[in-house]
Amino acid sequence: MASSYSSPSEYISHHLTNLRVTVGDFWTINVDSMVMSVVVGVIGLGAFWLAAQRVTSGVPGRFQSFIEIVLEFVDTTVKDVFPGDRSFLAPLALTIFVLVFMMNLMDLIPIDFVATLMGAFGVPHWKAVPSTDLNITFAMSFTVFLLIIYFSLKAKGAGGFLHELFTAPFGSHPGLWVPNLAINIIELVAKPVSLGMRLFGNMYAGELVFMLLGLLGMLGGLYTAGSIVLSWGWAVFHILIIILQAFIFMVLSAVYIAMAHEHH
């Protein structure tokens, strides 16, 4: 509870601190983010595996119907941005959407509940929302970046990819090679940076709002009268943000990979 902390800064600092393990003199691992990412990923993809095991050609149940709606929605979205062979891109988009959604969904768990529960097990810090960790969002976005490079090389070849870097968008005149290369490098780097920062920024801001609402507990009676009501109100609105951010990350990933197949 917020009232158990001596000051608002201590309350916020505690909830924004990851459980870290230092490896050697350089590496620092945010254990909570890693563990939560794996757990929610297994739960999310496990739900789809369970639906596949129970699929029926007859009248589907509610669970199967929900899974089929999600599958059709993702496939249609990918088809709109990439009308070619979707045998790889559609499953990838589905995986991204489910994983990011499950990560974001953890933001609806009350942060004071998480702190109290993990504190009972002797864990001083535990952030339950992996997408509020910049390391996690950048890990996903730079994985998409590697796929962009891979499909660019696959579609155009090494020579075609390098030729495009130096000749697009202004032309193949040698005097334009440097500005062409500079613009293309900036464009390539901007894709994963903006992708990771957008998800992190929106989810981090949402978590801060929950913390500020929790701080009402330091004002005595306003905790029960205001904090709970406002927290529930924000949680309802935050559901839209959770779904929207997962959708945006999925769509932009699909668009970037689809653009890698284009020739200029």
mmCIF file of C-alpha atoms in Angstrom:
data_model
loop_
_atom_site.group_PDB
_atom_site.id
_atom_site.type_symbol
_atom_site.label_atom_id
_atom_site.label_comp_id
_atom_site.label_asym_id
_atom_site.label_seq_id
_atom_site.Cartn_x
_atom_site.Cartn_y
_atom_site.Cartn_z
ATOM 1 C CA MET A 1 0.000 0.000 0.000
ATOM 2 C CA ALA A 2 1.199 3.528 -0.737
ATOM 3 C CA SER A 3 0.664 4.560 2.881
ATOM 4 C CA SER A 4 3.428 2.188 4.020
ATOM 5 C CA TYR A 5 6.073 4.317 2.281
ATOM 6 C CA SER A 6 7.629 7.363 3.898
ATOM 7 C CA SER A 7 7.354 9.605 0.831
ATOM 8 C CA PRO A 8 5.901 9.653 -2.689
ATOM 9 C CA SER A 9 9.404 9.511 -4.182
ATOM 10 C CA GLU A 10 10.185 6.354 -2.234
ATOM 11 C CA TYR A 11 6.916 4.774 -3.379
ATOM 12 C CA ILE A 12 7.528 5.554 -7.054
ATOM 13 C CA SER A 13 11.218 4.638 -6.901
ATOM 14 C CA HIS A 14 10.417 1.271 -5.354
ATOM 15 C CA HIS A 15 7.846 0.336 -8.003
ATOM 16 C CA LEU A 16 10.090 1.472 -10.873
ATOM 17 C CA THR A 17 13.087 -0.591 -9.760
ATOM 18 C CA ASN A 18 13.754 -3.931 -11.433
ATOM 19 C CA LEU A 19 15.074 -7.015 -9.715
ATOM 20 C CA ARG A 20 18.576 -7.003 -11.189
ATOM 21 C CA VAL A 21 21.400 -9.512 -11.281
ATOM 22 C CA THR A 22 24.869 -8.372 -12.344
ATOM 23 C CA VAL A 23 26.900 -10.806 -14.403
ATOM 24 C CA GLY A 24 30.594 -9.972 -14.489
ATOM 25 C CA ASP A 25 31.623 -6.357 -14.846
ATOM 26 C CA PHE A 26 29.316 -5.438 -17.699
ATOM 27 C CA TRP A 27 26.052 -7.385 -17.974
ATOM 28 C CA THR A 28 23.048 -6.588 -15.832
ATOM 29 C CA ILE A 29 19.945 -8.742 -16.237
ATOM 30 C CA ASN A 30 16.482 -7.568 -15.222
ATOM 31 C CA VAL A 31 15.319 -10.895 -13.854
ATOM 32 C CA ASP A 32 11.700 -9.884 -13.325
ATOM 33 C CA SER A 33 11.290 -8.699 -16.921
ATOM 34 C CA MET A 34 12.855 -11.872 -18.284
ATOM 35 C CA VAL A 35 10.774 -14.171 -16.101
ATOM 36 C CA MET A 36 7.505 -12.351 -16.752
ATOM 37 C CA SER A 37 8.145 -12.289 -20.510
ATOM 38 C CA VAL A 38 8.598 -16.044 -20.599
ATOM 39 C CA VAL A 39 5.617 -16.707 -18.327
ATOM 40 C CA VAL A 40 3.134 -14.535 -20.213
ATOM 41 C CA GLY A 41 4.451 -15.807 -23.541
ATOM 42 C CA VAL A 42 3.896 -19.413 -22.514
ATOM 43 C CA ILE A 43 0.418 -18.611 -21.195
ATOM 44 C CA GLY A 44 -0.613 -16.686 -24.313
ATOM 45 C CA LEU A 45 0.713 -19.114 -26.899
ATOM 46 C CA GLY A 46 -0.367 -22.042 -24.729
ATOM 47 C CA ALA A 47 -3.952 -20.811 -25.013
ATOM 48 C CA PHE A 48 -3.739 -21.018 -28.805
ATOM 49 C CA TRP A 49 -2.153 -24.471 -28.614
ATOM 50 C CA LEU A 50 -4.967 -25.612 -26.347
ATOM 51 C CA ALA A 51 -7.523 -24.289 -28.809
ATOM 52 C CA ALA A 52 -5.785 -26.162 -31.638
ATOM 53 C CA GLN A 53 -5.988 -29.409 -29.655
ATOM 54 C CA ARG A 54 -9.703 -28.941 -29.066
ATOM 55 C CA VAL A 55 -10.641 -27.658 -32.520
ATOM 56 C CA THR A 56 -13.765 -29.158 -34.002
ATOM 57 C CA SER A 57 -15.348 -29.011 -37.445
ATOM 58 C CA GLY A 58 -18.773 -28.733 -35.861
ATOM 59 C CA VAL A 59 -20.245 -25.854 -33.941
ATOM 60 C CA PRO A 60 -17.296 -24.228 -32.124
ATOM 61 C CA GLY A 61 -17.430 -23.343 -28.470
ATOM 62 C CA ARG A 62 -16.880 -19.855 -27.119
ATOM 63 C CA PHE A 63 -13.157 -20.344 -26.574
ATOM 64 C CA GLN A 64 -12.570 -21.711 -30.072
ATOM 65 C CA SER A 65 -14.716 -18.950 -31.572
ATOM 66 C CA PHE A 66 -12.668 -16.305 -29.776
ATOM 67 C CA ILE A 67 -9.382 -17.823 -30.997
ATOM 68 C CA GLU A 68 -10.719 -18.039 -34.554
ATOM 69 C CA ILE A 69 -11.756 -14.375 -34.429
ATOM 70 C CA VAL A 70 -8.254 -13.376 -33.339
ATOM 71 C CA LEU A 71 -6.647 -15.542 -36.037
ATOM 72 C CA GLU A 72 -8.881 -14.139 -38.768
ATOM 73 C CA PHE A 73 -8.321 -10.586 -37.546
ATOM 74 C CA VAL A 74 -4.530 -10.946 -37.610
ATOM 75 C CA ASP A 75 -4.504 -12.723 -40.988
ATOM 76 C CA THR A 76 -6.742 -10.064 -42.543
ATOM 77 C CA THR A 77 -4.560 -7.293 -41.147
ATOM 78 C CA VAL A 78 -1.405 -8.879 -42.541
ATOM 79 C CA LYS A 79 -3.112 -9.503 -45.891
ATOM 80 C CA ASP A 80 -3.929 -5.800 -46.158
ATOM 81 C CA VAL A 81 -0.265 -4.815 -45.854
ATOM 82 C CA PHE A 82 1.337 -7.791 -47.608
ATOM 83 C CA PRO A 83 -0.772 -9.611 -50.237
ATOM 84 C CA GLY A 84 2.007 -12.101 -51.018
ATOM 85 C CA ASP A 85 2.937 -15.356 -49.297
ATOM 86 C CA ARG A 86 1.950 -14.950 -45.630
ATOM 87 C CA SER A 87 3.119 -18.372 -44.437
ATOM 88 C CA PHE A 88 5.784 -16.760 -42.267
ATOM 89 C CA LEU A 89 4.532 -13.228 -41.729
ATOM 90 C CA ALA A 90 1.025 -14.119 -40.487
ATOM 91 C CA PRO A 91 2.217 -16.509 -37.723
ATOM 92 C CA LEU A 92 4.907 -13.976 -36.781
ATOM 93 C CA ALA A 93 2.313 -11.198 -36.525
ATOM 94 C CA LEU A 94 0.085 -13.438 -34.404
ATOM 95 C CA THR A 95 2.988 -14.241 -32.082
ATOM 96 C CA ILE A 96 3.888 -10.566 -31.735
ATOM 97 C CA PHE A 97 0.305 -9.525 -31.048
ATOM 98 C CA VAL A 98 -0.295 -12.218 -28.417
ATOM 99 C CA LEU A 99 3.058 -11.680 -26.697
ATOM 100 C CA VAL A 100 2.808 -7.884 -26.537
ATOM 101 C CA PHE A 101 -0.835 -8.056 -25.454
ATOM 102 C CA MET A 102 -0.037 -10.489 -22.641
ATOM 103 C CA MET A 103 2.888 -8.328 -21.510
ATOM 104 C CA ASN A 104 0.704 -5.224 -21.485
ATOM 105 C CA LEU A 105 -2.119 -7.055 -19.718
ATOM 106 C CA MET A 106 0.052 -7.402 -16.617
ATOM 107 C CA ASP A 107 -0.374 -3.658 -16.134
ATOM 108 C CA LEU A 108 -3.908 -4.310 -14.870
ATOM 109 C CA ILE A 109 -2.564 -6.205 -11.847
ATOM 110 C CA PRO A 110 -2.474 -3.721 -8.922
ATOM 111 C CA ILE A 111 1.134 -2.711 -8.383
ATOM 112 C CA ASP A 112 0.712 -2.654 -4.608
ATOM 113 C CA PHE A 113 -0.545 -6.241 -4.742
ATOM 114 C CA VAL A 114 2.546 -7.314 -6.681
ATOM 115 C CA ALA A 115 4.884 -5.515 -4.271
ATOM 116 C CA THR A 116 3.155 -7.034 -1.225
ATOM 117 C CA LEU A 117 3.094 -10.548 -2.685
ATOM 118 C CA MET A 118 6.737 -10.579 -3.779
ATOM 119 C CA GLY A 119 7.793 -8.910 -0.522
ATOM 120 C CA ALA A 120 6.227 -11.814 1.361
ATOM 121 C CA PHE A 121 8.656 -14.103 -0.489
ATOM 122 C CA GLY A 122 11.609 -11.874 0.344
ATOM 123 C CA VAL A 123 11.884 -10.293 -3.110
ATOM 124 C CA PRO A 124 12.556 -6.557 -2.657
ATOM 125 C CA HIS A 125 11.633 -5.437 -6.193
ATOM 126 C CA TRP A 126 9.481 -6.934 -8.924
ATOM 127 C CA LYS A 127 8.105 -5.178 -12.006
ATOM 128 C CA ALA A 128 5.277 -7.284 -13.400
ATOM 129 C CA VAL A 129 4.954 -5.473 -16.755
ATOM 130 C CA PRO A 130 7.778 -6.452 -19.146
ATOM 131 C CA SER A 131 6.769 -3.840 -21.733
ATOM 132 C CA THR A 132 7.647 -1.062 -19.269
ATOM 133 C CA ASP A 133 11.259 -2.253 -19.501
ATOM 134 C CA LEU A 134 13.101 -0.596 -22.394
ATOM 135 C CA ASN A 135 15.396 -3.614 -22.681
ATOM 136 C CA ILE A 136 12.441 -5.860 -23.501
ATOM 137 C CA THR A 137 10.795 -3.533 -26.019
ATOM 138 C CA PHE A 138 14.119 -2.897 -27.767
ATOM 139 C CA ALA A 139 14.881 -6.635 -27.819
ATOM 140 C CA MET A 140 11.624 -7.207 -29.713
ATOM 141 C CA SER A 141 12.041 -4.221 -32.018
ATOM 142 C CA PHE A 142 15.621 -5.081 -32.948
ATOM 143 C CA THR A 143 14.550 -8.659 -33.637
ATOM 144 C CA VAL A 144 12.111 -7.165 -36.150
ATOM 145 C CA PHE A 145 15.011 -5.072 -37.489
ATOM 146 C CA LEU A 146 17.070 -8.219 -38.118
ATOM 147 C CA LEU A 147 14.107 -9.716 -39.976
ATOM 148 C CA ILE A 148 13.889 -6.549 -42.087
ATOM 149 C CA ILE A 149 17.553 -6.930 -43.084
ATOM 150 C CA TYR A 150 17.112 -10.662 -43.731
ATOM 151 C CA PHE A 151 14.095 -10.247 -46.014
ATOM 152 C CA SER A 152 15.713 -7.300 -47.786
ATOM 153 C CA LEU A 153 18.726 -9.480 -48.617
ATOM 154 C CA LYS A 154 16.483 -12.403 -49.534
ATOM 155 C CA ALA A 155 14.300 -10.357 -51.888
ATOM 156 C CA LYS A 156 16.984 -8.174 -53.473
ATOM 157 C CA GLY A 157 20.234 -10.015 -52.922
ATOM 158 C CA ALA A 158 23.290 -8.477 -51.297
ATOM 159 C CA GLY A 159 24.117 -6.482 -54.440
ATOM 160 C CA GLY A 160 20.593 -5.179 -54.884
ATOM 161 C CA PHE A 161 20.329 -4.235 -51.209
ATOM 162 C CA LEU A 162 23.603 -2.290 -51.280
ATOM 163 C CA HIS A 163 22.677 -0.695 -54.616
ATOM 164 C CA GLU A 164 19.408 0.530 -53.134
ATOM 165 C CA LEU A 165 21.191 1.963 -50.095
ATOM 166 C CA PHE A 166 23.367 4.145 -52.321
ATOM 167 C CA THR A 167 20.922 5.056 -55.108
ATOM 168 C CA ALA A 168 17.487 5.502 -53.458
ATOM 169 C CA PRO A 169 15.686 7.844 -53.260
ATOM 170 C CA PHE A 170 17.568 10.567 -55.193
ATOM 171 C CA GLY A 171 19.162 8.565 -57.992
ATOM 172 C CA SER A 172 22.362 6.755 -58.924
ATOM 173 C CA HIS A 173 24.616 9.741 -59.608
ATOM 174 C CA PRO A 174 27.873 9.291 -57.594
ATOM 175 C CA GLY A 175 27.421 12.717 -56.072
ATOM 176 C CA LEU A 176 24.207 11.516 -54.446
ATOM 177 C CA TRP A 177 25.594 8.317 -52.917
ATOM 178 C CA VAL A 178 26.466 9.892 -49.574
ATOM 179 C CA PRO A 179 23.107 11.624 -48.940
ATOM 180 C CA ASN A 180 21.259 8.506 -50.162
ATOM 181 C CA LEU A 181 23.242 6.289 -47.791
ATOM 182 C CA ALA A 182 22.755 8.686 -44.870
ATOM 183 C CA ILE A 183 18.985 8.875 -45.386
ATOM 184 C CA ASN A 184 18.608 5.103 -45.777
ATOM 185 C CA ILE A 185 20.663 4.346 -42.664
ATOM 186 C CA ILE A 186 18.628 6.836 -40.642
ATOM 187 C CA GLU A 187 15.413 5.277 -41.969
ATOM 188 C CA LEU A 188 16.564 1.754 -41.103
ATOM 189 C CA VAL A 189 17.686 2.665 -37.584
ATOM 190 C CA ALA A 190 14.595 4.786 -36.914
ATOM 191 C CA LYS A 191 12.278 1.814 -37.464
ATOM 192 C CA PRO A 192 13.352 -0.340 -34.482
ATOM 193 C CA VAL A 193 14.048 2.685 -32.283
ATOM 194 C CA SER A 194 10.582 4.178 -32.806
ATOM 195 C CA LEU A 195 8.947 0.744 -32.539
ATOM 196 C CA GLY A 196 10.547 -0.010 -29.171
ATOM 197 C CA MET A 197 10.230 3.505 -27.764
ATOM 198 C CA ARG A 198 6.547 3.816 -28.684
ATOM 199 C CA LEU A 199 5.537 0.663 -26.809
ATOM 200 C CA PHE A 200 7.768 1.459 -23.845
ATOM 201 C CA GLY A 201 6.653 5.072 -23.574
ATOM 202 C CA ASN A 202 2.933 4.352 -23.644
ATOM 203 C CA MET A 203 3.069 1.479 -21.168
ATOM 204 C CA TYR A 204 5.505 3.279 -18.867
ATOM 205 C CA ALA A 205 3.227 6.316 -18.798
ATOM 206 C CA GLY A 206 0.238 4.121 -18.010
ATOM 207 C CA GLU A 207 2.089 2.533 -15.108
ATOM 208 C CA LEU A 208 3.017 5.966 -13.759
ATOM 209 C CA VAL A 209 -0.644 6.966 -13.783
ATOM 210 C CA PHE A 210 -1.489 3.902 -11.680
ATOM 211 C CA MET A 211 1.260 4.893 -9.254
ATOM 212 C CA LEU A 212 -0.001 8.447 -8.969
ATOM 213 C CA LEU A 213 -3.481 7.127 -8.237
ATOM 214 C CA GLY A 214 -1.988 4.810 -5.624
ATOM 215 C CA LEU A 215 -0.327 7.778 -3.962
ATOM 216 C CA LEU A 216 -3.749 8.996 -2.937
ATOM 217 C CA GLY A 217 -3.392 6.419 -0.161
ATOM 218 C CA MET A 218 -0.981 8.821 1.519
ATOM 219 C CA LEU A 219 -3.835 11.290 1.871
ATOM 220 C CA GLY A 220 -5.764 9.138 4.291
ATOM 221 C CA GLY A 221 -9.463 8.761 3.523
ATOM 222 C CA LEU A 222 -8.976 9.679 -0.118
ATOM 223 C CA TYR A 223 -7.516 6.223 -0.639
ATOM 224 C CA THR A 224 -10.806 4.401 -0.367
ATOM 225 C CA ALA A 225 -12.909 7.265 -1.697
ATOM 226 C CA GLY A 226 -10.757 8.277 -4.622
ATOM 227 C CA SER A 227 -7.865 5.972 -5.375
ATOM 228 C CA ILE A 228 -9.889 2.799 -5.846
ATOM 229 C CA VAL A 229 -12.552 4.470 -7.994
ATOM 230 C CA LEU A 230 -10.033 6.328 -10.146
ATOM 231 C CA SER A 231 -7.786 3.268 -10.464
ATOM 232 C CA TRP A 232 -10.691 1.178 -11.715
ATOM 233 C CA GLY A 233 -11.706 3.932 -14.117
ATOM 234 C CA TRP A 234 -8.195 4.207 -15.491
ATOM 235 C CA ALA A 235 -7.936 0.404 -15.725
ATOM 236 C CA VAL A 236 -11.047 0.273 -17.912
ATOM 237 C CA PHE A 237 -9.640 2.951 -20.217
ATOM 238 C CA HIS A 238 -6.201 1.318 -20.095
ATOM 239 C CA ILE A 239 -7.628 -1.872 -21.604
ATOM 240 C CA LEU A 240 -7.985 0.042 -24.874
ATOM 241 C CA ILE A 241 -4.363 1.196 -24.646
ATOM 242 C CA ILE A 242 -3.184 -2.362 -23.967
ATOM 243 C CA ILE A 243 -4.940 -3.723 -27.058
ATOM 244 C CA LEU A 244 -4.044 -0.733 -29.230
ATOM 245 C CA GLN A 245 -0.322 -0.890 -28.430
ATOM 246 C CA ALA A 246 -0.201 -4.609 -29.200
ATOM 247 C CA PHE A 247 -2.020 -3.947 -32.480
ATOM 248 C CA ILE A 248 0.296 -1.068 -33.443
ATOM 249 C CA PHE A 249 3.441 -3.079 -32.698
ATOM 250 C CA MET A 250 2.108 -5.983 -34.768
ATOM 251 C CA VAL A 251 1.008 -3.843 -37.724
ATOM 252 C CA LEU A 252 4.210 -1.803 -37.888
ATOM 253 C CA SER A 253 6.310 -4.960 -37.694
ATOM 254 C CA ALA A 254 4.331 -6.458 -40.591
ATOM 255 C CA VAL A 255 4.538 -3.218 -42.592
ATOM 256 C CA TYR A 256 8.303 -2.893 -42.099
ATOM 257 C CA ILE A 257 8.911 -6.491 -43.148
ATOM 258 C CA ALA A 258 6.559 -6.097 -46.138
ATOM 259 C CA MET A 259 8.478 -2.954 -47.175
ATOM 260 C CA ALA A 260 11.683 -4.988 -47.140
ATOM 261 C CA HIS A 261 10.335 -6.946 -50.120
ATOM 262 C CA GLU A 262 9.811 -3.813 -52.202
ATOM 263 C CA HIS A 263 12.280 -2.708 -54.857
ATOM 264 C CA HIS A 264 13.085 0.928 -55.535
#
